[in-house]
């Protein structure tokens, strides 16, 4: 069976940015992550879904 699931990640931050959307944008473009397969689940693709921030 092939399907799509959504995993939520909670991230606590401290930033010098005046606008939180700037911090979110920086994290979205610079985050490195790894979600690997298990013996019973093959991960075929992953992506960070970008939050559409106000600019």
N, CA, C and O atoms as a CHARMM CRD file, in Angstrom:
* protein
*
  220
    1    1 UNK  N      0.84600  -1.17600   0.00000 PROA 1      0.00000
    2    1 UNK  CA     0.00000   0.00000   0.00000 PROA 1      0.00000
    3    1 UNK  C      0.89000   1.23800   0.00000 PROA 1      0.00000
    4    1 UNK  O      1.91000   1.27100   0.68900 PROA 1      0.00000
    5    2 UNK  N      0.51300   2.23900  -0.75900 PROA 2      0.00000
    6    2 UNK  CA     1.22600   3.51900  -0.75400 PROA 2      0.00000
    7    2 UNK  C      0.25000   4.59800  -0.30900 PROA 2      0.00000
    8    2 UNK  O     -0.89900   4.61300  -0.74800 PROA 2      0.00000
    9    3 UNK  N      0.69700   5.50500   0.56200 PROA 3      0.00000
   10    3 UNK  CA    -0.17000   6.54100   1.09600 PROA 3      0.00000
   11    3 UNK  C      0.67500   7.74300   1.47400 PROA 3      0.00000
   12    3 UNK  O      1.90300   7.67500   1.42900 PROA 3      0.00000
   13    4 UNK  N      0.04100   8.83100   1.84300 PROA 4      0.00000
   14    4 UNK  CA     0.71600  10.04000   2.31600 PROA 4      0.00000
   15    4 UNK  C      0.31000  10.27700   3.75500 PROA 4      0.00000
   16    4 UNK  O     -0.87500  10.22200   4.08300 PROA 4      0.00000
   17    5 UNK  N      1.28200  10.54200   4.62100 PROA 5      0.00000
   18    5 UNK  CA     1.00100  10.90300   6.00800 PROA 5      0.00000
   19    5 UNK  C      1.65700  12.24700   6.29600 PROA 5      0.00000
   20    5 UNK  O      2.59100  12.64400   5.59800 PROA 5      0.00000
   21    6 UNK  N      1.18600  12.93400   7.29800 PROA 6      0.00000
   22    6 UNK  CA     1.73900  14.22300   7.69400 PROA 6      0.00000
   23    6 UNK  C      2.23400  14.10300   9.11900 PROA 6      0.00000
   24    6 UNK  O      1.46500  13.77200  10.02200 PROA 6      0.00000
   25    7 UNK  N      3.50700  14.36800   9.32700 PROA 7      0.00000
   26    7 UNK  CA     4.09800  14.36800  10.66000 PROA 7      0.00000
   27    7 UNK  C      4.31100  15.82100  11.06400 PROA 7      0.00000
   28    7 UNK  O      4.91200  16.59100  10.31400 PROA 7      0.00000
   29    8 UNK  N      3.82800  16.19800  12.23500 PROA 8      0.00000
   30    8 UNK  CA     4.01100  17.56200  12.73000 PROA 8      0.00000
   31    8 UNK  C      5.23500  17.60800  13.62400 PROA 8      0.00000
   32    8 UNK  O      5.47800  16.68500  14.40200 PROA 8      0.00000
   33    9 UNK  N      6.00300  18.67900  13.51600 PROA 9      0.00000
   34    9 UNK  CA     7.19800  18.84700  14.33300 PROA 9      0.00000
   35    9 UNK  C      7.05200  20.13200  15.13500 PROA 9      0.00000
   36    9 UNK  O      6.82700  21.20500  14.57400 PROA 9      0.00000
   37   10 UNK  N      7.18000  20.01400  16.43500 PROA 10     0.00000
   38   10 UNK  CA     7.12400  21.18800  17.30900 PROA 10     0.00000
   39   10 UNK  C      8.54300  21.73400  17.44000 PROA 10     0.00000
   40   10 UNK  O      9.47000  20.99400  17.77200 PROA 10     0.00000
   41   11 UNK  N      8.70900  23.02400  17.18000 PROA 11     0.00000
   42   11 UNK  CA    10.02500  23.65900  17.24300 PROA 11     0.00000
   43   11 UNK  C      9.91800  24.90300  18.11400 PROA 11     0.00000
   44   11 UNK  O      9.15900  25.81900  17.79700 PROA 11     0.00000
   45   12 UNK  N     10.66900  24.94100  19.20500 PROA 12     0.00000
   46   12 UNK  CA    10.73000  26.14400  20.04300 PROA 12     0.00000
   47   12 UNK  C     11.94700  26.94200  19.60200 PROA 12     0.00000
   48   12 UNK  O     13.02700  26.37800  19.42100 PROA 12     0.00000
   49   13 UNK  N     11.78300  28.24500  19.42600 PROA 13     0.00000
   50   13 UNK  CA    12.89300  29.07500  18.95400 PROA 13     0.00000
   51   13 UNK  C     13.04400  30.32700  19.81000 PROA 13     0.00000
   52   13 UNK  O     12.12900  30.74200  20.52100 PROA 13     0.00000
   53   14 UNK  N     14.20700  30.89700  19.71600 PROA 14     0.00000
   54   14 UNK  CA    14.49800  32.23100  20.24100 PROA 14     0.00000
   55   14 UNK  C     15.17200  32.93500  19.07300 PROA 14     0.00000
   56   14 UNK  O     16.08900  32.37500  18.47200 PROA 14     0.00000
   57   15 UNK  N     14.74600  34.14200  18.73400 PROA 15     0.00000
   58   15 UNK  CA    15.27900  34.81300  17.55900 PROA 15     0.00000
   59   15 UNK  C     15.40600  36.31300  17.77300 PROA 15     0.00000
   60   15 UNK  O     14.71100  36.90600  18.59800 PROA 15     0.00000
   61   16 UNK  N     16.29700  36.89800  17.01900 PROA 16     0.00000
   62   16 UNK  CA    16.45500  38.33800  17.02600 PROA 16     0.00000
   63   16 UNK  C     15.63200  39.01400  15.93800 PROA 16     0.00000
   64   16 UNK  O     15.57000  40.24200  15.86900 PROA 16     0.00000
   65   17 UNK  N     14.99300  38.19700  15.07900 PROA 17     0.00000
   66   17 UNK  CA    14.13200  38.76200  14.05400 PROA 17     0.00000
   67   17 UNK  C     12.98200  39.51900  14.70800 PROA 17     0.00000
   68   17 UNK  O     12.43200  39.06200  15.71000 PROA 17     0.00000
   69   18 UNK  N     12.62000  40.65100  14.16100 PROA 18     0.00000
   70   18 UNK  CA    11.48000  41.43000  14.66300 PROA 18     0.00000
   71   18 UNK  C     10.16200  40.79600  14.22800 PROA 18     0.00000
   72   18 UNK  O      9.14600  40.93900  14.90900 PROA 18     0.00000
   73   19 UNK  N     10.18000  40.08900  13.08500 PROA 19     0.00000
   74   19 UNK  CA     8.98200  39.46700  12.53400 PROA 19     0.00000
   75   19 UNK  C      9.15900  37.95300  12.55100 PROA 19     0.00000
   76   19 UNK  O     10.11700  37.43800  11.97300 PROA 19     0.00000
   77   20 UNK  N      8.25700  37.24100  13.20000 PROA 20     0.00000
   78   20 UNK  CA     8.36200  35.79100  13.32900 PROA 20     0.00000
   79   20 UNK  C      8.36300  35.11200  11.96000 PROA 20     0.00000
   80   20 UNK  O      8.95900  34.04600  11.80000 PROA 20     0.00000
   81   21 UNK  N      7.70500  35.71600  10.97500 PROA 21     0.00000
   82   21 UNK  CA     7.66100  35.12500   9.64000 PROA 21     0.00000
   83   21 UNK  C      9.04600  35.04600   9.00600 PROA 21     0.00000
   84   21 UNK  O      9.31100  34.14500   8.21100 PROA 21     0.00000
   85   22 UNK  N      9.93200  35.98300   9.35000 PROA 22     0.00000
   86   22 UNK  CA    11.31300  35.92600   8.85600 PROA 22     0.00000
   87   22 UNK  C     12.04000  34.71500   9.43700 PROA 22     0.00000
   88   22 UNK  O     12.80800  34.05000   8.74200 PROA 22     0.00000
   89   23 UNK  N     11.79400  34.43900  10.70600 PROA 23     0.00000
   90   23 UNK  CA    12.40900  33.26800  11.34400 PROA 23     0.00000
   91   23 UNK  C     11.87300  31.98100  10.72600 PROA 23     0.00000
   92   23 UNK  O     12.63500  31.05000  10.46700 PROA 23     0.00000
   93   24 UNK  N     10.57700  31.92800  10.49100 PROA 24     0.00000
   94   24 UNK  CA     9.96900  30.74400   9.87400 PROA 24     0.00000
   95   24 UNK  C     10.54400  30.51300   8.48400 PROA 24     0.00000
   96   24 UNK  O     10.88900  29.38500   8.13100 PROA 24     0.00000
   97   25 UNK  N     10.64700  31.56700   7.70400 PROA 25     0.00000
   98   25 UNK  CA    11.19000  31.44000   6.34400 PROA 25     0.00000
   99   25 UNK  C     12.62900  30.93500   6.37300 PROA 25     0.00000
  100   25 UNK  O     13.00100  30.08000   5.57000 PROA 25     0.00000
  101   26 UNK  N     13.43100  31.45400   7.28400 PROA 26     0.00000
  102   26 UNK  CA    14.82000  31.00600   7.38300 PROA 26     0.00000
  103   26 UNK  C     14.89900  29.52700   7.75500 PROA 26     0.00000
  104   26 UNK  O     15.70000  28.78700   7.18400 PROA 26     0.00000
  105   27 UNK  N     14.07700  29.09400   8.70500 PROA 27     0.00000
  106   27 UNK  CA    14.06800  27.68300   9.09300 PROA 27     0.00000
  107   27 UNK  C     13.59900  26.79000   7.95400 PROA 27     0.00000
  108   27 UNK  O     14.15700  25.71400   7.73600 PROA 27     0.00000
  109   28 UNK  N     12.57800  27.22800   7.22800 PROA 28     0.00000
  110   28 UNK  CA    12.04600  26.42700   6.12100 PROA 28     0.00000
  111   28 UNK  C     13.09800  26.19700   5.04300 PROA 28     0.00000
  112   28 UNK  O     13.12500  25.13100   4.42900 PROA 28     0.00000
  113   29 UNK  N     13.95200  27.16400   4.80700 PROA 29     0.00000
  114   29 UNK  CA    14.93200  27.04500   3.72200 PROA 29     0.00000
  115   29 UNK  C     16.25500  26.44500   4.17900 PROA 29     0.00000
  116   29 UNK  O     17.02400  25.97200   3.34200 PROA 29     0.00000
  117   30 UNK  N     16.54600  26.44800   5.47900 PROA 30     0.00000
  118   30 UNK  CA    17.86100  25.99000   5.94800 PROA 30     0.00000
  119   30 UNK  C     17.83100  24.73400   6.81700 PROA 30     0.00000
  120   30 UNK  O     18.87800  24.30000   7.29900 PROA 30     0.00000
  121   31 UNK  N     16.67000  24.15000   7.02500 PROA 31     0.00000
  122   31 UNK  CA    16.57900  22.96900   7.87900 PROA 31     0.00000
  123   31 UNK  C     17.04300  21.72500   7.14100 PROA 31     0.00000
  124   31 UNK  O     16.67900  21.49900   5.98700 PROA 31     0.00000
  125   32 UNK  N     17.84500  20.92900   7.81700 PROA 32     0.00000
  126   32 UNK  CA    18.27600  19.62700   7.29800 PROA 32     0.00000
  127   32 UNK  C     17.60500  18.56200   8.16300 PROA 32     0.00000
  128   32 UNK  O     17.68200  18.63000   9.39000 PROA 32     0.00000
  129   33 UNK  N     16.96100  17.59600   7.55300 PROA 33     0.00000
  130   33 UNK  CA    16.25400  16.57800   8.31600 PROA 33     0.00000
  131   33 UNK  C     16.42300  15.22300   7.65800 PROA 33     0.00000
  132   33 UNK  O     16.78600  15.13200   6.48500 PROA 33     0.00000
  133   34 UNK  N     16.16000  14.17900   8.41400 PROA 34     0.00000
  134   34 UNK  CA    16.23200  12.81900   7.89500 PROA 34     0.00000
  135   34 UNK  C     15.08800  12.01100   8.48400 PROA 34     0.00000
  136   34 UNK  O     14.95100  11.91800   9.70400 PROA 34     0.00000
  137   35 UNK  N     14.28000  11.43700   7.63500 PROA 35     0.00000
  138   35 UNK  CA    13.23800  10.51500   8.05900 PROA 35     0.00000
  139   35 UNK  C     13.49500   9.22700   7.29700 PROA 35     0.00000
  140   35 UNK  O     13.30600   9.15700   6.08300 PROA 35     0.00000
  141   36 UNK  N     13.92400   8.22400   8.01700 PROA 36     0.00000
  142   36 UNK  CA    14.35000   6.98800   7.37200 PROA 36     0.00000
  143   36 UNK  C     13.30000   5.90100   7.40200 PROA 36     0.00000
  144   36 UNK  O     12.32700   5.95400   8.15400 PROA 36     0.00000
  145   37 UNK  N     13.53200   4.91800   6.56100 PROA 37     0.00000
  146   37 UNK  CA    12.66000   3.75000   6.50300 PROA 37     0.00000
  147   37 UNK  C     12.88000   2.86600   7.72100 PROA 37     0.00000
  148   37 UNK  O     13.90300   2.95100   8.40100 PROA 37     0.00000
  149   38 UNK  N     11.89300   2.01600   7.97800 PROA 38     0.00000
  150   38 UNK  CA    11.98400   1.01000   9.02700 PROA 38     0.00000
  151   38 UNK  C     11.81800  -0.35600   8.36300 PROA 38     0.00000
  152   38 UNK  O     11.54700  -0.42100   7.16400 PROA 38     0.00000
  153   39 UNK  N     11.97200  -1.42900   9.10200 PROA 39     0.00000
  154   39 UNK  CA    11.77600  -2.74100   8.48000 PROA 39     0.00000
  155   39 UNK  C     10.38600  -2.92600   7.85600 PROA 39     0.00000
  156   39 UNK  O     10.22400  -3.71800   6.92700 PROA 39     0.00000
  157   40 UNK  N      9.38400  -2.19600   8.36500 PROA 40     0.00000
  158   40 UNK  CA     8.02200  -2.36900   7.86800 PROA 40     0.00000
  159   40 UNK  C      7.48400  -1.20200   7.05200 PROA 40     0.00000
  160   40 UNK  O      6.38200  -1.28400   6.51000 PROA 40     0.00000
  161   41 UNK  N      8.24900  -0.11800   6.95900 PROA 41     0.00000
  162   41 UNK  CA     7.78400   1.08000   6.24300 PROA 41     0.00000
  163   41 UNK  C      8.92400   1.62600   5.40000 PROA 41     0.00000
  164   41 UNK  O      9.98800   1.94900   5.92700 PROA 41     0.00000
  165   42 UNK  N      8.70700   1.73200   4.09300 PROA 42     0.00000
  166   42 UNK  CA     9.70700   2.33400   3.21400 PROA 42     0.00000
  167   42 UNK  C      9.31800   3.78500   2.95700 PROA 42     0.00000
  168   42 UNK  O      8.24000   4.05400   2.42600 PROA 42     0.00000
  169   43 UNK  N     10.19400   4.72600   3.33100 PROA 43     0.00000
  170   43 UNK  CA     9.96300   6.14200   3.06200 PROA 43     0.00000
  171   43 UNK  C     10.41600   6.40200   1.62800 PROA 43     0.00000
  172   43 UNK  O     11.58000   6.17600   1.29700 PROA 43     0.00000
  173   44 UNK  N      9.51300   6.87000   0.78400 PROA 44     0.00000
  174   44 UNK  CA     9.84100   7.08100  -0.62300 PROA 44     0.00000
  175   44 UNK  C     10.07600   8.54300  -0.97600 PROA 44     0.00000
  176   44 UNK  O     10.69800   8.82800  -1.99900 PROA 44     0.00000
  177   45 UNK  N      9.59400   9.48600  -0.15200 PROA 45     0.00000
  178   45 UNK  CA     9.79000  10.90800  -0.43100 PROA 45     0.00000
  179   45 UNK  C      9.45500  11.70400   0.82000 PROA 45     0.00000
  180   45 UNK  O      8.56900  11.31400   1.58100 PROA 45     0.00000
  181   46 UNK  N     10.14500  12.80700   1.04300 PROA 46     0.00000
  182   46 UNK  CA     9.81700  13.72200   2.13700 PROA 46     0.00000
  183   46 UNK  C      9.99400  15.15100   1.65400 PROA 46     0.00000
  184   46 UNK  O     10.75400  15.39900   0.71800 PROA 46     0.00000
  185   47 UNK  N      9.30200  16.09000   2.28100 PROA 47     0.00000
  186   47 UNK  CA     9.48300  17.50400   1.98700 PROA 47     0.00000
  187   47 UNK  C      8.98000  18.31900   3.16400 PROA 47     0.00000
  188   47 UNK  O      8.08200  17.88700   3.88600 PROA 47     0.00000
  189   48 UNK  N      9.55100  19.48300   3.35700 PROA 48     0.00000
  190   48 UNK  CA     9.01400  20.43400   4.32600 PROA 48     0.00000
  191   48 UNK  C      7.97400  21.25600   3.57900 PROA 48     0.00000
  192   48 UNK  O      8.28200  21.92300   2.59100 PROA 48     0.00000
  193   49 UNK  N      6.76000  21.19900   4.05600 PROA 49     0.00000
  194   49 UNK  CA     5.69500  21.97100   3.41600 PROA 49     0.00000
  195   49 UNK  C      5.81300  23.41000   3.89600 PROA 49     0.00000
  196   49 UNK  O      5.70400  23.68800   5.09000 PROA 49     0.00000
  197   50 UNK  N      6.03300  24.31400   2.96500 PROA 50     0.00000
  198   50 UNK  CA     6.28000  25.70500   3.33900 PROA 50     0.00000
  199   50 UNK  C      5.01600  26.40200   3.80000 PROA 50     0.00000
  200   50 UNK  O      3.95900  26.30000   3.17700 PROA 50     0.00000
  201   51 UNK  N      5.15400  27.11400   4.91000 PROA 51     0.00000
  202   51 UNK  CA     4.08800  27.97500   5.39800 PROA 51     0.00000
  203   51 UNK  C      4.12500  29.25300   4.57600 PROA 51     0.00000
  204   51 UNK  O      5.17500  29.88300   4.45500 PROA 51     0.00000
  205   52 UNK  N      3.02100  29.63100   4.02800 PROA 52     0.00000
  206   52 UNK  CA     2.95600  30.87200   3.22900 PROA 52     0.00000
  207   52 UNK  C      2.92700  32.04700   4.18000 PROA 52     0.00000
  208   52 UNK  O      1.88300  32.37500   4.74400 PROA 52     0.00000
  209   53 UNK  N      4.08800  32.68900   4.36100 PROA 53     0.00000
  210   53 UNK  CA     4.18400  33.81000   5.29000 PROA 53     0.00000
  211   53 UNK  C      3.85700  35.12300   4.59400 PROA 53     0.00000
  212   53 UNK  O      4.02100  35.26300   3.38200 PROA 53     0.00000
  213   54 UNK  N      3.40000  36.06200   5.37500 PROA 54     0.00000
  214   54 UNK  CA     3.08900  37.39800   4.84000 PROA 54     0.00000
  215   54 UNK  C      4.39200  38.14800   4.59100 PROA 54     0.00000
  216   54 UNK  O      5.29800  38.11500   5.42300 PROA 54     0.00000
  217   55 UNK  N      4.48500  38.80200   3.48600 PROA 55     0.00000
  218   55 UNK  CA     5.67300  39.62900   3.16800 PROA 55     0.00000
  219   55 UNK  C      5.22900  40.94600   2.62800 PROA 55     0.00000
  220   55 UNK  O      6.06200  41.79100   2.29800 PROA 55     0.00000
